[in-house]
Coordinates of C-alpha atoms in Angstrom, one line a residue:
X1158 CA 14.5 20.3 12.8
X1159 CA 16.8 17.6 14.1
X1160 CA 17.2 14.4 12.2
X1161 CA 19.3 11.3 11.9
X1162 CA 21.4 11.6 8.7
X1163 CA 23.3 8.8 6.9
X1164 CA 26.9 9.8 6.0
X1165 CA 28.2 6.5 4.9
X1166 CA 28.8 3.0 6.3
X1167 CA 28.4 3.0 10.1
X1168 CA 28.4 6.8 10.1
X1169 CA 25.0 8.3 11.2
X1170 CA 24.7 11.6 12.9
X1171 CA 21.9 13.7 14.4
X1172 CA 22.1 17.2 12.9
X1173 CA 19.9 20.2 12.0
X1174 CA 18.3 19.9 8.6
X1175 CA 15.5 22.0 6.9
X1176 CA 12.1 21.3 8.4
X1177 CA 9.8 18.9 6.7
X1178 CA 6.8 20.8 5.3
X1179 CA 3.6 20.5 3.3
X1180 CA 4.5 20.2 -0.4
X1181 CA 1.2 19.0 -1.9
X1182 CA -2.5 19.5 -1.3
X1183 CA -2.9 16.0 0.1
X1184 CA 0.1 16.1 2.4
X1185 CA 0.0 15.7 6.2
X1186 CA 2.7 17.0 8.5
X1187 CA 3.4 14.9 11.5
X1188 CA 5.4 15.7 14.7
X1189 CA 7.2 12.4 15.3
X1190 CA 6.9 11.0 18.8
X1191 CA 8.1 7.5 18.2
X1192 CA 10.3 6.2 15.4
X1193 CA 11.9 2.7 15.6
X1194 CA 15.2 1.3 14.5
X1195 CA 14.4 -1.6 12.1
X1196 CA 16.6 -4.5 11.2
X1197 CA 16.3 -3.2 7.6
X1198 CA 17.9 0.0 8.7
X1199 CA 21.0 -2.0 9.5
X1200 CA 21.4 -2.9 5.9
X1201 CA 21.7 0.9 5.2
X1202 CA 23.9 1.4 8.3
X1203 CA 26.4 -1.3 7.3
X1204 CA 26.7 0.2 3.8
X1205 CA 25.2 -2.8 2.1
X1206 CA 22.7 -0.7 0.1
X1207 CA 23.0 2.2 -2.3
X1208 CA 21.6 4.8 0.1
X1209 CA 22.7 8.3 -0.8
X1210 CA 24.8 10.3 1.8
X1211 CA 22.8 13.0 3.5
X1212 CA 19.5 11.2 3.5
X1213 CA 17.3 10.9 6.6
X1214 CA 16.7 7.3 7.7
X1215 CA 13.6 5.9 9.4
X1216 CA 10.5 4.1 8.1
X1217 CA 8.8 3.0 11.3
X1218 CA 7.0 6.2 12.4
X1219 CA 4.2 7.4 14.7
X1220 CA 3.2 10.9 15.8
X1221 CA 0.8 13.8 16.1
X1222 CA -0.6 15.6 13.1
X1223 CA 0.3 19.3 13.3
X1224 CA -0.7 20.5 9.8
X1225 CA -2.7 19.2 6.8
X1226 CA -2.8 20.3 3.2
X1227 CA -6.0 21.8 1.7
X1228 CA -6.9 18.6 0.0
X1229 CA -7.0 16.5 3.2
X1230 CA -10.5 15.7 4.4
X1231 CA -10.3 12.9 7.0
X1232 CA -7.1 13.4 9.0
X1233 CA -7.3 16.4 11.4
X1234 CA -4.7 18.4 13.4
X1235 CA -4.2 16.8 16.7
X1236 CA -4.8 13.2 15.5
X1237 CA -2.3 10.6 16.6
X1238 CA -1.4 8.5 13.6
X1239 CA 0.8 5.6 12.7
X1240 CA 2.4 5.5 9.3
X1241 CA 2.8 2.4 7.2
X1242 CA 6.4 2.1 6.1
X1243 CA 5.3 1.7 2.5
X1244 CA 3.7 4.8 0.9
X1245 CA 0.7 4.2 -1.3
X1246 CA -1.3 6.5 -3.5
X1247 CA -4.6 4.7 -3.0
X1248 CA -5.8 4.8 -6.6
X1249 CA -3.3 2.8 -8.8
X1250 CA -4.1 -0.7 -9.9
X1251 CA -2.0 -2.3 -7.1
X1252 CA -3.3 0.0 -4.3
X1253 CA -6.9 -0.7 -5.3
X1254 CA -6.1 -4.4 -4.9
X1255 CA -4.6 -3.8 -1.4
X1256 CA -1.1 -4.2 -2.6
X1257 CA 0.1 -0.9 -1.2
X1258 CA 3.7 -2.2 -0.9
X1259 CA 3.9 -2.2 -4.6
X1260 CA 2.2 1.2 -5.4
X1261 CA 2.7 2.2 -9.1
X1262 CA 2.4 5.9 -8.6
X1263 CA 4.7 7.1 -5.8
X1264 CA 8.0 5.9 -7.1
X1265 CA 8.1 6.1 -11.0
X1266 CA 10.1 3.3 -12.5
X1267 CA 9.7 0.9 -9.6
X1268 CA 6.7 -0.7 -7.8
X1269 CA 6.8 0.5 -4.2
X1270 CA 7.8 3.5 -2.2
X1271 CA 8.9 4.0 1.4
X1272 CA 10.3 6.6 3.9
X1273 CA 14.0 6.9 4.1
X1274 CA 15.0 3.8 2.2
X1275 CA 17.2 3.4 -1.0
X1276 CA 15.4 2.8 -4.3
X1277 CA 12.1 3.5 -2.6
X1278 CA 11.6 7.1 -3.8
X1279 CA 12.6 10.6 -2.7
X1280 CA 10.8 10.5 0.6
X1281 CA 12.8 11.4 3.7
X1282 CA 12.7 9.2 6.8
X1283 CA 11.1 9.8 10.1
X1284 CA 14.0 9.5 12.5
X1285 CA 13.5 13.3 12.8
X1286 CA 11.3 15.8 14.6
X1287 CA 8.9 16.2 11.6
X1288 CA 7.7 14.0 8.8
X1289 CA 5.9 14.8 5.6
X1290 CA 3.3 12.2 4.8
X1291 CA 2.1 12.2 1.1
X1292 CA -1.4 11.1 0.3
X1293 CA -2.2 11.7 4.0
X1294 CA -5.8 10.6 4.1
X1295 CA -4.8 7.2 2.7
X1296 CA -1.5 6.6 4.5
X1297 CA -2.4 7.8 8.1
X1298 CA -3.8 5.2 10.4
X1299 CA -5.7 7.1 13.0
X1300 CA -5.2 5.8 16.5
X1301 CA -7.8 5.5 19.3
X1302 CA -7.9 7.5 22.6
X1303 CA -5.3 5.2 24.2
X1304 CA -2.7 6.2 21.7
X1305 CA -0.4 7.7 24.2
X1306 CA -0.9 5.0 26.8
X1307 CA -0.1 2.2 24.4
X1308 CA 2.2 4.2 22.1
X1309 CA 4.9 1.5 22.1
X1310 CA 2.4 -1.1 21.0
X1311 CA 0.9 1.1 18.2
X1312 CA 4.4 2.1 17.0
X1313 CA 5.0 -1.5 15.9
X1314 CA 2.1 -1.2 13.5
X1315 CA 4.3 0.8 11.1
X1316 CA 6.2 -2.2 9.9
X1317 CA 7.3 -5.2 12.0
X1318 CA 4.0 -6.5 13.3
X1319 CA 2.2 -6.3 9.9
X1320 CA 5.4 -7.8 8.4
X1321 CA 5.4 -10.7 10.8
X1322 CA 1.7 -11.1 10.2
X1323 CA 2.3 -11.0 6.4
X1324 CA 4.8 -13.8 6.8
X1325 CA 2.2 -16.0 8.4
X1326 CA -0.3 -15.1 5.7
X1327 CA 2.1 -16.0 3.0
X1328 CA 2.9 -19.3 4.7
X1329 CA -0.8 -20.0 5.2
X1330 CA -0.8 -20.4 9.0
X1331 CA -4.2 -21.7 10.2
X1332 CA -5.6 -22.7 13.6
X1333 CA -4.1 -25.9 14.9
X1334 CA -1.0 -25.7 12.6
X1335 CA 2.6 -26.2 13.6
X1336 CA 4.8 -23.3 12.5
X1337 CA 8.6 -22.9 12.4
X1338 CA 10.1 -19.4 12.2
X1339 CA 13.7 -18.8 11.2
X1340 CA 15.0 -15.6 12.8
X1341 CA 14.2 -14.3 16.3
X1342 CA 14.7 -10.6 15.5
X1343 CA 11.7 -8.2 15.8
X1344 CA 10.0 -9.5 12.7
X1345 CA 10.5 -13.1 13.6
X1346 CA 9.1 -12.5 17.1
X1347 CA 6.1 -10.7 15.5
X1348 CA 5.5 -13.7 13.3
X1349 CA 5.5 -15.8 16.4
X1350 CA 3.0 -13.5 18.0
X1351 CA 0.9 -13.6 14.8
X1352 CA 0.9 -17.3 14.7
X1353 CA -0.2 -17.4 18.3
X1354 CA -3.1 -15.0 17.7
X1355 CA -4.1 -17.1 14.7
X1356 CA -4.4 -20.2 16.9
X1357 CA -1.3 -22.2 15.8
X1358 CA -1.0 -25.3 18.0
X1359 CA 2.8 -25.4 17.9
X1360 CA 5.2 -22.5 17.3
X1361 CA 9.0 -23.0 17.0
X1362 CA 11.5 -20.2 16.6
X1363 CA 15.1 -20.7 15.5
X1364 CA 17.9 -18.3 16.4
X1365 CA 21.1 -18.3 18.4
X1366 CA 20.7 -15.0 20.3
X1367 CA 19.9 -15.9 23.9
X1368 CA 17.9 -12.7 24.5
X1369 CA 15.7 -13.3 21.5
X1370 CA 15.1 -16.9 22.4
X1371 CA 14.1 -15.9 25.9
X1372 CA 11.5 -13.4 24.5
X1373 CA 10.0 -16.1 22.3
X1374 CA 9.7 -18.4 25.3
X1375 CA 7.8 -15.6 27.2
X1376 CA 4.9 -16.1 24.9
X1377 CA 4.9 -19.9 24.9
X1378 CA 7.0 -20.4 21.8
X1379 CA 9.5 -23.3 21.6
X1380 CA 12.9 -21.7 21.2
X1381 CA 15.5 -23.6 19.2
X1382 CA 19.1 -22.7 19.4
X1383 CA 20.9 -23.4 16.1
X1384 CA 24.4 -23.0 17.4
X1385 CA 25.1 -26.7 17.2
X1386 CA 23.8 -27.0 13.6
X1387 CA 21.2 -29.7 14.6
X1388 CA 18.1 -27.4 14.5
X1389 CA 16.5 -29.1 11.5
X1390 CA 16.7 -32.4 13.3
X1391 CA 15.2 -30.9 16.4
X1392 CA 12.3 -29.5 14.3
X1393 CA 11.6 -32.9 12.7
X1394 CA 11.8 -34.5 16.1
X1395 CA 9.2 -32.1 17.5
X1396 CA 6.9 -32.7 14.6
X1397 CA 7.0 -36.5 14.6
X1398 CA 9.3 -36.6 11.6
X1399 CA 6.9 -34.8 9.3
X1400 CA 8.2 -31.3 9.6
X1401 CA 6.2 -28.2 10.4
X1402 CA 2.9 -27.4 8.5
X1403 CA 4.4 -24.1 7.4
X1404 CA 7.4 -21.8 8.0
X1405 CA 8.4 -18.2 7.9
X1406 CA 11.8 -16.8 6.8
X1407 CA 12.5 -13.7 8.8
X1408 CA 16.3 -13.3 8.4
X1409 CA 17.0 -12.5 4.7
X1410 CA 20.2 -12.6 2.7
X1411 CA 22.5 -11.7 5.6
X1412 CA 22.0 -15.0 7.4
X1413 CA 25.1 -16.1 9.2
X1414 CA 26.4 -19.5 10.4
X1415 CA 27.4 -19.9 14.0
X1416 CA 31.0 -18.9 13.1
X1417 CA 29.9 -15.5 11.7
X1418 CA 30.1 -16.2 8.0
X1419 CA 27.3 -15.0 5.7
X1420 CA 25.4 -17.9 4.2
X1421 CA 22.6 -16.3 2.2
X1422 CA 20.8 -19.5 1.3
X1423 CA 20.9 -21.1 4.8
X1424 CA 17.5 -20.2 6.1
X1425 CA 15.8 -20.9 2.8
X1426 CA 17.2 -24.4 2.4
X1427 CA 16.6 -25.1 6.1
X1428 CA 13.0 -24.2 5.7
X1429 CA 12.6 -26.6 2.7
X1430 CA 14.1 -29.3 4.9
X1431 CA 12.0 -28.6 8.0
X1432 CA 8.6 -27.8 6.5
X1433 CA 6.5 -30.9 5.6
X1434 CA 5.5 -32.0 2.1
X1435 CA 2.8 -29.6 0.6
X1436 CA 3.6 -27.1 3.4
X1437 CA 3.7 -23.3 2.9
X1438 CA 6.7 -21.0 3.2
X1439 CA 6.4 -17.2 3.7
X1440 CA 9.6 -15.1 3.0
X1441 CA 9.6 -11.7 4.6
X1442 CA 13.3 -11.4 5.3
X1443 CA 14.9 -9.0 2.9
X1444 CA 16.6 -10.3 -0.2
X1445 CA 18.1 -7.7 -2.6
X1446 CA 18.5 -7.7 -6.4
X1447 CA 22.3 -7.4 -6.0
X1448 CA 24.9 -6.9 -3.3
X1449 CA 28.4 -6.3 -4.7
X1450 CA 29.8 -6.4 -1.1
X1451 CA 28.4 -9.9 -0.3
X1452 CA 30.9 -12.6 0.5
X1453 CA 28.9 -15.1 -1.6
X1454 CA 29.5 -14.7 -5.3
X1455 CA 25.9 -15.7 -6.3
X1456 CA 24.5 -13.2 -3.8
X1457 CA 26.6 -10.4 -5.4
X1458 CA 24.2 -10.9 -8.3
X1459 CA 21.1 -11.3 -6.1
X1460 CA 21.0 -15.1 -6.4
X1461 CA 21.2 -18.0 -4.0
X1462 CA 21.8 -21.7 -4.4
X1463 CA 18.3 -22.9 -3.6
X1464 CA 17.3 -26.5 -3.0
X1465 CA 14.6 -26.3 -5.7
X1466 CA 14.6 -30.0 -6.3
X1467 CA 13.6 -30.7 -2.8
X1468 CA 11.1 -27.8 -2.8
X1469 CA 9.5 -29.2 -6.0
X1470 CA 9.6 -32.9 -4.8
X1471 CA 7.9 -32.0 -1.5
X1472 CA 5.2 -30.0 -3.4
X1473 CA 5.8 -27.0 -1.2
X1474 CA 4.5 -23.5 -2.0
X1475 CA 6.1 -20.1 -1.3
X1476 CA 5.0 -16.5 -1.0
X1477 CA 7.5 -13.6 -0.8
X1478 CA 7.7 -9.8 -0.7
X1479 CA 7.3 -6.9 1.6
X1480 CA 4.2 -6.5 3.6
X1481 CA 1.3 -4.4 2.4
X1482 CA 0.9 -2.8 5.8
X1483 CA -2.5 -1.3 5.1
X1484 CA -4.0 -4.8 4.6
X1485 CA -3.4 -5.6 8.2
X1486 CA -2.8 -2.5 10.4
X1487 CA -6.4 -1.7 11.2
X1488 CA -7.2 -5.1 12.5
X1489 CA -3.9 -5.3 14.4
X1490 CA -4.6 -1.8 15.9
X1491 CA -7.9 -3.0 17.1
X1492 CA -6.4 -6.1 18.7
X1493 CA -4.1 -3.8 20.7
X1494 CA -6.9 -1.5 21.6
X1495 CA -9.0 -4.4 22.9
X1496 CA -6.1 -5.7 25.0
X1497 CA -5.8 -8.9 22.9
X1498 CA -2.2 -8.3 22.0
X1499 CA 0.8 -6.4 23.5
X1500 CA 3.5 -6.5 20.8
X1501 CA 5.7 -4.0 22.8
X1502 CA 6.9 -6.9 25.0
X1503 CA 9.9 -7.0 22.6
X1504 CA 10.9 -3.4 23.1
X1505 CA 14.1 -3.1 25.0
X1506 CA 15.0 0.6 24.8
X1507 CA 13.2 3.9 24.7
X1508 CA 15.8 6.6 23.8
X1509 CA 16.0 10.2 22.7
X1510 CA 16.8 10.9 19.1
X1511 CA 20.2 12.3 20.1
X1512 CA 21.1 8.8 21.3
X1513 CA 20.4 7.2 17.9
X1514 CA 24.1 6.8 16.7
X1515 CA 25.0 4.7 19.8
X1516 CA 21.8 2.8 19.6
X1517 CA 22.6 1.8 16.0
X1518 CA 26.0 0.6 17.0
X1519 CA 24.6 -1.6 19.8
X1520 CA 21.7 -3.0 17.7
X1521 CA 24.1 -3.7 14.8
X1522 CA 26.5 -5.6 17.1
X1523 CA 23.5 -7.7 18.4
X1524 CA 24.6 -6.7 21.9
X1525 CA 22.7 -8.6 24.5
X1526 CA 19.4 -7.1 25.4
X1527 CA 19.2 -4.7 22.4
X1528 CA 16.1 -6.4 20.8
X1529 CA 14.0 -3.3 19.7
X1530 CA 14.8 0.4 20.0
X1531 CA 12.2 3.2 19.9
X1532 CA 13.6 6.7 19.4
X1533 CA 11.6 9.7 20.7
X1534 CA 12.4 13.0 18.9
X1535 CA 10.0 14.8 21.3
X1536 CA 12.2 13.8 24.3
X1537 CA 9.6 11.5 26.0
X1538 CA 11.6 8.3 26.6
X1539 CA 9.3 6.5 29.1

């Protein structure tokens, strides 16, 4: 099969590799029809993780079931399914509590497993023609009869919409709230959509990429350009000096200032400043235990200079961590099916898998108009 293979920093190539196959009785084999490039994939692409050379990338996957193991009882050949990026067993203590992003079985020695991602187990990614899905009955989200028609919408259920939704859950977004979101990438835009679906009264999104800010405005979000460094003041002005009721961090440790320098604590401290006293903060941007290549000495050890005194004084609360996709993907699927939400408004490019190396380069460079890329290993790019 053809797959996108990581060879080192900014070096990914599509090549022939051994076919994915059924390896255990509860496995499902999927013919991948949509696999998205995620902002988290860029951490790998830039060489900022300990991803092994030769691994297949890709954790946002959707496709058609073409084979099932003898222990699979629910999923059938021919089903269209979307796969949560985090792999769960379904029976460990955390999975039973719905915390599938922190499964205790699939990746011994660490809580959590995922497709094609460093430290998240031996599972190959889905930017390939075929994908092996372990614990298939548990991990496959079966899609309704409009799966092909709305494939671009359903493909966002693998990660970014549940992750954006998770950010609003961690922050405690409720109807009538004001919400500020730092980061207008795909996850930040999905957090904005989630806040809108939840009935937030005022939604503000901070970024400096014009194309991202325009997409936010298309769904009625107040776009705030932070190029001039006065974004916190703007948020306070829009909220009568109180600050937003809650906020979402959707950038992570590779936050940059307008001059292009990495400032890992920037969005976290800006959230403390722009969320009101007793407000909630949800952090779904990626922060890593260590990054030896970071410009910031603290971040090399996985630390940031956090305004904890202000955070404490304001009585704020915070939730962090990757999304437990299965907690949300069914209800979000049903919103798509019912026509209540169309998350694919952010998708800018549908490309063949062969075009992946160039797409990574454009997406990594934040080139104008490259907001979300869906790759199609089956060749269907429309």
